[in-house]
Amino acid sequence: MKLTHKDSTSKLTDTDVLVVFTLEGEKPALPGGITLTKHALEGFKGEFREARLCDAVSGPARRVLCVGLGKKAQVDAERLRRVAAVAVTRAEAAQATTCTLHVDTAVAKLADALDLGLALTEGALLGAYTWQKGKSKPKVAKLTAVTLHGPKNLAAAVTLGRATADACMFARDLQNEPANRLTPIDMAQAAKGLAKAGRIKCTVLDEKAMKKLGMGLLLGVAAGSSEPPRLIHLVYKPKGKSKGRIALVGKGLTFDSGGISIKPSAKMDEMRFDMSGGAAVLGAFHGLRSLDVPYEVHGLVGATENMPGNRATKPGDIHVAMDGTTVEVLNTDAEGRLVLADVICYAKAKVKPDTLVDLATLTGAVVTALGHEMAGMFASNEGLERELRAAGDAAGERLWPLPLIDVHKDAMKGTFADLKNISGGDLGAGSSAGAAFLAPFVPSGMNWAHLDIAGTAWGGSARDWVGGSMGSGFGARLLLRWLGAR
Ligand code: BES
Ligand code: MN
Ligand code: ZN
C-alpha cells in the first residue's frame, strides 16, 4: 500500500472511499460537492472508532466512511493512529482500491502538524499490514493507494511516518518468519541488506570470530543447534558532528526451545518471536537508512538458536564470558541473558558507547507483571529513563519502570562460578533477576537501559494498528523517536 500526501488547496480527486473523521457530538463535515442519501448518517454519534460507510450521491467519492474520533479532550496520537487504522481496515473490507483520508481544518487543529501527520500515516500503514508469506495463495490487498488530503504542513510528517512505519513493518516481517525460514544466518543476511544503500555499514561475525573473542556465553547457547550463530554489527554515522555514541543491543534468538531445560510444548511455536529485540534494532536501522539522527549509532544483535542437541549446554555447565566472567548455567532456558551479556562485553570492548540500550524478550515474568501493552524498563539513570519513557508514550510503545536493587544482584552470585544465570533462594521478581544478571557486565560509567519486551513483542490486544497474535514490531519506532529521527 502506498500512502501519499496531497495539499488541501488542490481539490479532491476520484476516490473509492473518502474518510471523514468526526468528533463526538459533531456532524461529519463533508467536503464540498459530496452529498449522501437523506438518512445515511442517522444515529451516527462520532464515538471513538465508530464507523459508518455510506454511498455518495454526488461528488468525487464513490463512498464516504465516517469514522468517530470520540470526545475532543481525549484525542491524542494513539487515538489518531487507531482511527486511521480503523479507516483503512474498513476501506479494505469494502473492497476499495483507493482511499482518501480527509483532514479538514477542524481535524488539523487537534494536534500539531508533525504529531497529527505522523499518527495518521503510521496508523494507516501499520493497520493495513498483514503477513501472507506463509500462504501458498497470499491474499493480495485491494487497497493500494491511500491519500492523506490535508494542509501543506503535513507533508514532512507523512514522509517521516512512512519511514517509521516501514521500519516497524521490516521488524514485523522478520518476527513473523518461523524459525526454519529465518535462521541466524538469514537474520545476518537481512542486516547486510540494510547496508547496501549507503550510509549504513554492516559486519557479521561468525562462530570462528566469536571463539577468538572468547564469547563463551553466546557460543554456549548456540552449542546445541546445528544452525551456526552470528553477531551482527551495524553502524550509522551522522552527517554532521556526533552528539554521542549509542549502542542498541538486541536479543536475536531465532528459536528458543529452552535447550536441555526444555520448554513445555504449548505455545512453543511463539518462540519464533524470541528474536524480537534483534528485529527492533534492525528495524531502527531500516529507518536510519533515510532518516537523520545526530548520534553515531551501533546496532548489535546476537543471533542464535537455543536447542537441546547432543553438544548442548547442560545444567551446571560453566562458560566464560568475553570479559572473563565465569557463569554456571543452572537453567539453559535463561539463555537470553547469556547472549546479551556477551554482546554487551563486545560493545564495551569494541564500541565503547556513552549509552547502551538493550531490547530483549527476556522473561515470562514481565508478561505476568505488565501484560502485552507495556514493556518493562530498567534504567541506570533517571534522565535516560525519562527520555525513553517519553519516546515510548509518543510512539504508542509504552515502557514502565521496574526495580533493580542490590538484593537482586546478590541473588545472581554463583556457587561454582562468578555468576549463575538464574536467581537463588526465593527471590521472585523474575524480570529484575534477568536485569540483575546483565548489570555486572555493564561498566559503571555507561548509561544503560534494559527493555524487557517479552509481553509487547507479540500478542497485544487489538489496538487496531498493533500486531495482534503476530509480531508487533515493538521497539523500532520507539528507538527512532528517542534518537530524534527526522
Ligand atoms: N524467551 C524466554 C522468555 C519468554 C517467555 C518470552 C515467554 C515470552 C514469553 C526466555 O528465554 C526464558 O525462557 N526465560 C525464562 C527464564 C527463567 C528460566 C529464569 C522464563 O521467563 O521462564
Ligand atoms: Mn529461554
Ligand atoms: Zn529466550
XYZ file of C-alpha atoms and ligand atoms in Angstrom:
510
model
C 0.000 0.000 0.000
C 1.233 3.422 -0.938
C 0.438 6.468 1.164
C 0.947 9.977 -0.180
C 0.148 13.474 0.981
C -1.930 15.860 -1.058
C -2.209 19.525 -0.236
C -5.756 20.522 0.720
C -5.603 23.522 -1.602
C -5.749 21.060 -4.506
C -9.233 19.708 -4.975
C -10.425 16.236 -4.094
C -9.997 13.752 -6.907
C -11.864 10.499 -7.572
C -11.591 8.001 -4.777
C -13.357 4.780 -3.820
C -13.695 5.677 -0.165
C -13.407 9.130 1.342
C -12.778 9.051 5.088
C -14.262 11.847 7.158
C -13.075 11.968 10.777
C -15.720 13.271 13.143
C -15.611 14.407 16.766
C -18.253 13.015 19.083
C -21.390 15.114 19.023
C -20.483 16.926 15.824
C -21.826 16.448 12.322
C -19.466 14.936 9.754
C -18.063 17.817 7.721
C -18.450 16.605 4.158
C -16.100 18.341 1.753
C -17.660 20.438 -0.992
C -19.736 18.689 -3.661
C -20.296 15.497 -1.677
C -23.840 14.570 -0.763
C -25.232 11.437 0.863
C -28.706 9.973 0.965
C -31.053 11.610 3.441
C -30.829 9.079 6.267
C -27.240 7.949 5.696
C -25.852 9.384 8.931
C -28.857 8.803 11.161
C -27.740 7.734 14.605
C -24.050 8.303 13.891
C -22.579 9.758 17.081
C -18.889 10.061 16.317
C -17.893 7.818 19.209
C -14.280 6.673 19.191
C -13.805 4.011 16.453
C -17.455 4.173 15.378
C -17.536 3.776 11.597
C -20.331 4.320 9.079
C -19.925 3.541 5.400
C -22.362 5.355 3.084
C -22.887 5.602 -0.651
C -22.207 9.051 -2.027
C -24.913 10.533 -4.219
C -22.697 13.163 -5.786
C -19.096 14.314 -5.696
C -15.695 12.767 -6.433
C -16.033 9.902 -3.910
C -17.958 6.705 -4.576
C -18.495 6.125 -0.905
C -17.930 8.015 2.331
C -16.679 6.433 5.527
C -17.349 8.473 8.626
C -15.052 7.490 11.499
C -15.632 8.733 15.036
C -12.772 10.403 16.913
C -14.597 10.393 20.239
C -14.515 13.350 22.616
C -12.224 16.176 21.657
C -10.411 16.232 25.010
C -9.476 12.575 24.563
C -7.963 12.830 21.106
C -4.255 12.028 21.252
C -1.651 10.425 18.993
C -2.700 6.903 19.984
C -6.357 7.557 19.155
C -5.353 9.125 15.832
C -3.254 6.068 14.952
C -6.188 3.857 15.876
C -8.824 5.701 13.839
C -6.526 5.769 10.810
C -6.100 2.007 11.176
C -9.862 1.528 11.537
C -10.375 3.620 8.385
C -8.061 1.628 6.134
C -9.239 -1.711 7.536
C -12.849 -0.749 6.715
C -11.873 0.559 3.287
C -10.097 -2.713 2.533
C -13.103 -4.711 3.753
C -15.265 -2.605 1.441
C -13.039 -3.690 -1.472
C -11.786 -0.175 -2.127
C -8.592 0.193 -4.148
C -8.181 3.887 -3.380
C -8.934 5.745 -0.196
C -8.592 9.373 0.828
C -8.171 10.399 4.444
C -9.668 13.859 4.599
C -8.031 16.166 7.137
C -10.239 19.245 7.316
C -9.385 22.360 9.294
C -11.115 21.124 12.465
C -9.179 17.835 12.427
C -5.955 19.672 11.579
C -6.324 21.653 14.814
C -6.466 18.533 17.006
C -2.697 18.184 17.248
C 0.372 19.903 15.875
C 1.167 19.091 12.277
C 4.021 16.712 12.972
C 2.141 14.620 15.546
C -1.046 14.558 13.501
C 0.533 13.635 10.180
C 2.796 11.078 11.825
C -0.016 9.393 13.756
C -2.376 9.163 10.779
C 0.357 7.902 8.456
C 1.657 5.303 10.891
C -1.830 4.192 11.877
C -2.912 3.717 8.276
C 0.206 1.859 7.154
C 0.551 -0.332 10.235
C -3.184 -1.003 10.375
C -3.099 -2.322 6.807
C -0.151 -4.620 7.499
C -0.658 -8.349 7.034
C 1.830 -11.192 6.805
C 0.964 -13.517 3.942
C 4.323 -15.098 3.148
C 3.312 -18.402 4.703
C 0.339 -18.909 2.379
C 0.566 -20.659 -0.967
C -2.055 -18.258 -2.277
C -1.379 -14.983 -0.495
C -4.313 -12.665 -0.087
C -3.494 -9.614 -2.171
C -4.638 -6.327 -0.662
C -7.226 -4.499 -2.758
C -6.358 -1.188 -1.218
C -3.226 0.052 -2.956
C -3.309 3.832 -2.673
C -4.148 5.988 0.338
C -4.056 9.756 0.084
C -3.762 11.986 3.118
C -5.596 15.065 1.917
C -4.730 17.868 4.303
C -2.784 21.060 4.984
C 0.546 21.589 3.307
C 2.436 21.396 6.607
C 1.592 17.685 6.949
C 3.960 16.749 4.132
C 7.093 16.320 6.282
C 5.201 14.221 8.831
C 3.925 11.917 6.113
C 7.453 11.340 4.826
C 8.683 10.660 8.373
C 5.719 8.416 9.155
C 6.303 6.345 6.047
C 9.893 5.718 7.151
C 8.985 4.852 10.745
C 6.089 2.612 9.699
C 8.353 0.857 7.197
C 10.900 0.369 9.976
C 8.230 -1.252 12.148
C 6.979 -3.453 9.305
C 10.512 -4.559 8.492
C 10.792 -5.723 12.108
C 7.378 -7.426 11.892
C 8.361 -9.282 8.726
C 11.442 -10.659 10.467
C 9.448 -11.618 13.550
C 6.711 -13.424 11.707
C 9.017 -15.728 9.776
C 9.151 -19.107 11.514
C 12.490 -20.424 12.707
C 13.054 -22.676 9.688
C 12.740 -19.667 7.407
C 14.699 -17.201 9.495
C 17.887 -18.663 10.900
C 20.697 -16.617 12.459
C 22.363 -16.599 9.037
C 19.155 -15.278 7.454
C 18.974 -12.557 10.076
C 22.552 -11.544 9.316
C 21.654 -11.536 5.634
C 18.758 -9.167 6.332
C 21.140 -6.870 8.221
C 23.603 -6.889 5.331
C 20.747 -5.905 3.029
C 20.291 -2.731 5.085
C 23.894 -1.761 4.497
C 23.628 -1.885 0.722
C 22.140 1.578 0.470
C 24.996 3.855 1.506
C 25.015 5.314 4.979
C 24.983 2.103 6.989
C 27.849 -0.324 7.459
C 27.406 -3.916 8.479
C 29.869 -6.507 9.674
C 28.909 -10.024 10.676
C 30.972 -12.200 12.998
C 30.771 -15.951 12.553
C 31.469 -18.676 15.109
C 35.197 -18.619 14.489
C 35.433 -14.888 15.080
C 33.339 -15.174 18.227
C 35.519 -18.005 19.536
C 38.577 -15.837 19.000
C 36.999 -13.070 21.057
C 36.117 -15.545 23.796
C 32.346 -15.166 23.643
C 31.786 -18.354 25.605
C 28.299 -17.479 26.847
C 26.809 -16.843 23.412
C 28.583 -19.881 21.977
C 27.367 -21.983 24.896
C 23.771 -21.140 23.961
C 24.430 -21.894 20.297
C 26.170 -25.206 21.020
C 23.026 -27.336 20.936
C 21.957 -26.214 17.483
C 23.200 -27.155 14.048
C 22.389 -23.614 12.887
C 25.552 -21.555 13.383
C 25.232 -18.288 15.367
C 26.053 -14.808 14.132
C 26.914 -11.498 15.737
C 25.543 -8.620 13.689
C 27.209 -5.207 13.952
C 25.612 -2.261 12.140
C 26.989 1.281 12.223
C 25.300 4.575 11.384
C 27.357 7.759 11.246
C 25.648 11.155 11.280
C 26.244 13.725 8.569
C 27.315 16.462 10.995
C 29.160 16.310 14.285
C 28.058 13.418 16.507
C 26.428 14.248 19.848
C 27.484 10.891 21.279
C 27.854 7.198 20.642
C 24.898 4.903 21.220
C 24.728 1.115 21.132
C 21.418 -0.646 20.503
C 21.655 -4.278 21.542
C 19.086 -6.877 20.541
C 18.373 -10.440 21.654
C 18.147 -12.450 18.449
C 17.053 -15.956 19.435
C 15.577 -17.143 16.151
C 14.182 -20.025 18.188
C 14.207 -20.740 21.905
C 13.238 -24.309 22.716
C 14.650 -23.858 26.205
C 17.563 -26.182 25.401
C 18.090 -29.106 27.803
C 15.811 -27.279 30.268
C 13.220 -27.724 27.549
C 10.002 -25.712 27.450
C 6.533 -27.272 27.538
C 5.097 -27.773 24.047
C 2.105 -25.435 24.429
C 2.853 -22.199 22.614
C 6.435 -23.211 21.989
C 5.894 -22.047 18.389
C 5.758 -18.497 19.759
C 9.456 -18.755 20.468
C 9.970 -17.814 16.802
C 9.463 -14.329 18.251
C 12.407 -14.623 20.613
C 14.430 -12.572 18.123
C 12.125 -9.567 18.533
C 14.736 -7.420 20.290
C 17.064 -8.008 17.359
C 14.223 -7.279 14.942
C 13.607 -3.945 16.687
C 17.269 -2.999 16.305
C 17.311 -3.975 12.617
C 14.017 -2.108 12.201
C 15.548 1.042 13.664
C 18.433 0.749 11.212
C 15.928 0.315 8.393
C 14.688 3.769 9.377
C 18.207 5.173 9.710
C 18.824 4.497 6.032
C 16.721 7.532 5.177
C 16.383 9.499 8.424
C 18.834 11.804 10.176
C 19.849 11.486 13.805
C 22.684 13.408 15.490
C 24.396 10.353 17.020
C 26.776 7.639 15.972
C 24.599 4.558 16.366
C 25.770 0.968 16.632
C 23.334 -1.920 16.275
C 24.437 -5.206 17.814
C 22.386 -8.370 17.543
C 23.339 -11.734 18.996
C 21.605 -14.205 16.697
C 21.375 -17.880 17.576
C 19.032 -20.773 18.275
C 18.670 -22.429 21.672
C 18.275 -26.173 21.050
C 18.779 -29.393 23.016
C 21.336 -31.046 20.731
C 23.930 -33.509 21.957
C 26.534 -30.750 22.188
C 24.115 -28.513 24.075
C 24.992 -26.796 27.316
C 23.920 -28.939 30.277
C 22.567 -27.544 33.541
C 25.582 -26.881 35.739
C 27.989 -26.249 32.878
C 30.350 -23.339 33.366
C 31.031 -20.964 30.488
C 33.331 -17.943 30.307
C 32.152 -14.567 29.018
C 34.190 -12.362 26.706
C 35.269 -10.224 29.681
C 36.427 -13.272 31.680
C 33.413 -13.558 33.990
C 32.540 -17.210 34.658
C 28.907 -18.301 34.676
C 27.259 -21.518 35.795
C 24.265 -22.233 33.631
C 21.692 -23.672 36.017
C 18.795 -23.350 33.586
C 19.510 -23.454 29.863
C 16.202 -21.667 29.211
C 17.582 -18.494 30.777
C 19.655 -18.102 27.602
C 18.790 -14.557 26.521
C 20.795 -13.004 29.338
C 23.800 -15.146 28.380
C 23.672 -13.957 24.788
C 23.116 -10.329 25.812
C 25.976 -10.445 28.335
C 28.490 -11.363 25.639
C 27.095 -8.775 23.233
C 27.381 -6.153 25.985
C 31.006 -7.289 26.531
C 31.601 -6.865 22.809
C 30.074 -3.375 22.948
C 32.257 -2.254 25.848
C 35.430 -3.650 24.261
C 34.878 -2.647 20.631
C 32.325 0.176 20.549
C 32.696 1.968 23.912
C 29.314 3.674 23.723
C 28.216 6.504 26.016
C 24.774 4.913 26.204
C 23.635 1.345 25.675
C 20.012 0.295 25.294
C 19.201 -3.371 25.044
C 15.898 -4.879 23.955
C 15.035 -8.476 24.701
C 12.148 -10.884 25.092
C 13.875 -11.853 28.297
C 11.333 -13.095 30.827
C 7.871 -14.606 31.004
C 7.614 -12.747 34.319
C 7.310 -9.382 32.578
C 4.232 -10.659 30.736
C 2.692 -11.514 34.118
C 3.643 -8.146 35.605
C 2.807 -5.785 32.755
C 0.853 -7.737 30.144
C 1.051 -7.016 26.438
C 0.683 -3.240 26.368
C 3.749 -2.128 28.298
C 7.350 -3.247 28.309
C 9.467 -3.338 31.444
C 12.310 -0.834 31.679
C 15.386 -0.916 33.895
C 17.415 2.278 33.506
C 20.689 3.185 35.160
C 19.733 6.845 35.498
C 16.602 8.940 35.646
C 17.417 11.120 32.669
C 17.614 8.145 30.331
C 14.509 6.639 31.903
C 12.542 9.843 31.313
C 13.724 10.157 27.708
C 12.882 6.599 26.789
C 9.559 6.731 28.526
C 8.582 9.913 26.694
C 9.582 8.368 23.371
C 7.561 5.263 24.144
C 4.495 7.274 25.150
C 4.672 9.276 21.942
C 5.131 6.186 19.768
C 2.424 4.105 21.451
C 5.134 1.659 22.531
C 4.967 2.250 26.230
C 7.536 1.497 28.909
C 7.083 1.042 32.629
C 9.983 1.247 35.111
C 10.838 -1.824 37.183
C 13.260 -2.064 40.102
C 16.811 -3.357 40.147
C 18.349 -3.347 43.624
C 21.367 -4.922 45.303
C 19.332 -7.853 46.635
C 18.565 -8.803 43.029
C 22.236 -8.552 42.060
C 23.380 -10.586 45.081
C 20.963 -13.362 44.138
C 22.860 -13.890 40.875
C 26.194 -14.677 42.564
C 27.371 -18.169 41.651
C 28.352 -21.099 43.863
C 30.760 -22.834 41.478
C 31.405 -19.788 39.249
C 31.259 -15.981 39.498
C 27.612 -15.780 38.491
C 24.688 -18.102 37.952
C 22.108 -17.487 35.268
C 19.021 -17.906 37.473
C 18.494 -16.442 40.916
C 18.937 -18.425 44.068
C 16.603 -18.518 47.041
C 13.030 -17.294 46.815
C 13.850 -14.047 45.072
C 10.810 -13.957 42.792
C 10.985 -10.806 40.663
C 11.982 -12.795 37.575
C 12.395 -9.749 35.341
C 14.575 -7.982 37.881
C 16.708 -11.125 38.179
C 17.244 -11.058 34.407
C 18.323 -7.413 34.570
C 20.489 -8.151 37.618
C 22.402 -10.798 35.680
C 23.236 -8.243 32.980
C 24.222 -5.429 35.360
C 27.778 -6.618 36.228
C 28.660 -6.708 32.522
C 27.818 -3.022 32.062
C 30.650 -0.661 33.076
C 29.615 1.793 35.800
C 30.202 4.892 33.695
C 27.894 3.811 30.898
C 24.267 4.932 30.646
C 22.280 1.746 30.329
C 18.675 0.781 29.841
C 17.343 -2.748 29.552
C 13.918 -3.097 27.943
C 12.176 -6.411 28.574
C 9.782 -6.643 25.624
C 8.575 -10.232 26.145
C 4.972 -9.045 26.587
C 4.790 -6.381 23.902
C 6.628 -8.079 21.028
C 3.504 -10.009 20.089
C 0.079 -10.963 21.443
C -1.121 -7.417 22.113
C -4.844 -6.853 22.463
C -6.116 -5.474 19.191
C -5.137 -1.803 19.303
C -6.113 -1.631 15.626
C -2.614 -0.832 14.324
C -0.758 -3.277 16.630
C 0.168 -6.793 15.552
C -2.336 -8.953 17.468
C -1.094 -12.548 17.630
C 1.551 -11.723 15.042
C 4.683 -9.671 15.663
C 4.122 -6.039 16.691
C 7.480 -4.635 15.623
C 7.691 -3.118 19.115
C 10.804 -1.041 19.684
C 11.837 0.152 16.235
C 9.635 3.267 16.257
C 10.361 3.917 19.920
C 14.102 3.899 19.243
C 13.808 6.191 16.230
C 11.719 8.604 18.303
C 14.225 8.560 21.133
C 17.113 9.170 18.726
C 15.242 12.201 17.407
C 14.933 10.828 13.873
C 13.820 13.396 11.304
N 12.391 -16.183 25.722
C 12.083 -16.544 27.046
C 11.161 -15.542 27.740
C 9.726 -15.561 27.281
C 8.836 -16.483 27.787
C 9.264 -14.600 26.410
C 7.503 -16.454 27.393
C 7.933 -14.560 26.044
C 7.059 -15.490 26.529
C 13.357 -16.628 27.898
O 14.467 -17.083 27.228
C 13.067 -17.585 29.003
O 12.851 -18.726 28.721
N 13.062 -17.095 30.242
C 12.759 -17.890 31.363
C 13.754 -17.547 32.449
C 13.724 -18.482 33.621
C 14.239 -19.849 33.211
C 14.584 -17.909 34.727
C 11.335 -17.601 31.831
O 10.919 -16.439 31.782
O 10.647 -18.535 32.188
Mn 14.575 -19.187 27.223
Zn 14.523 -16.738 25.198
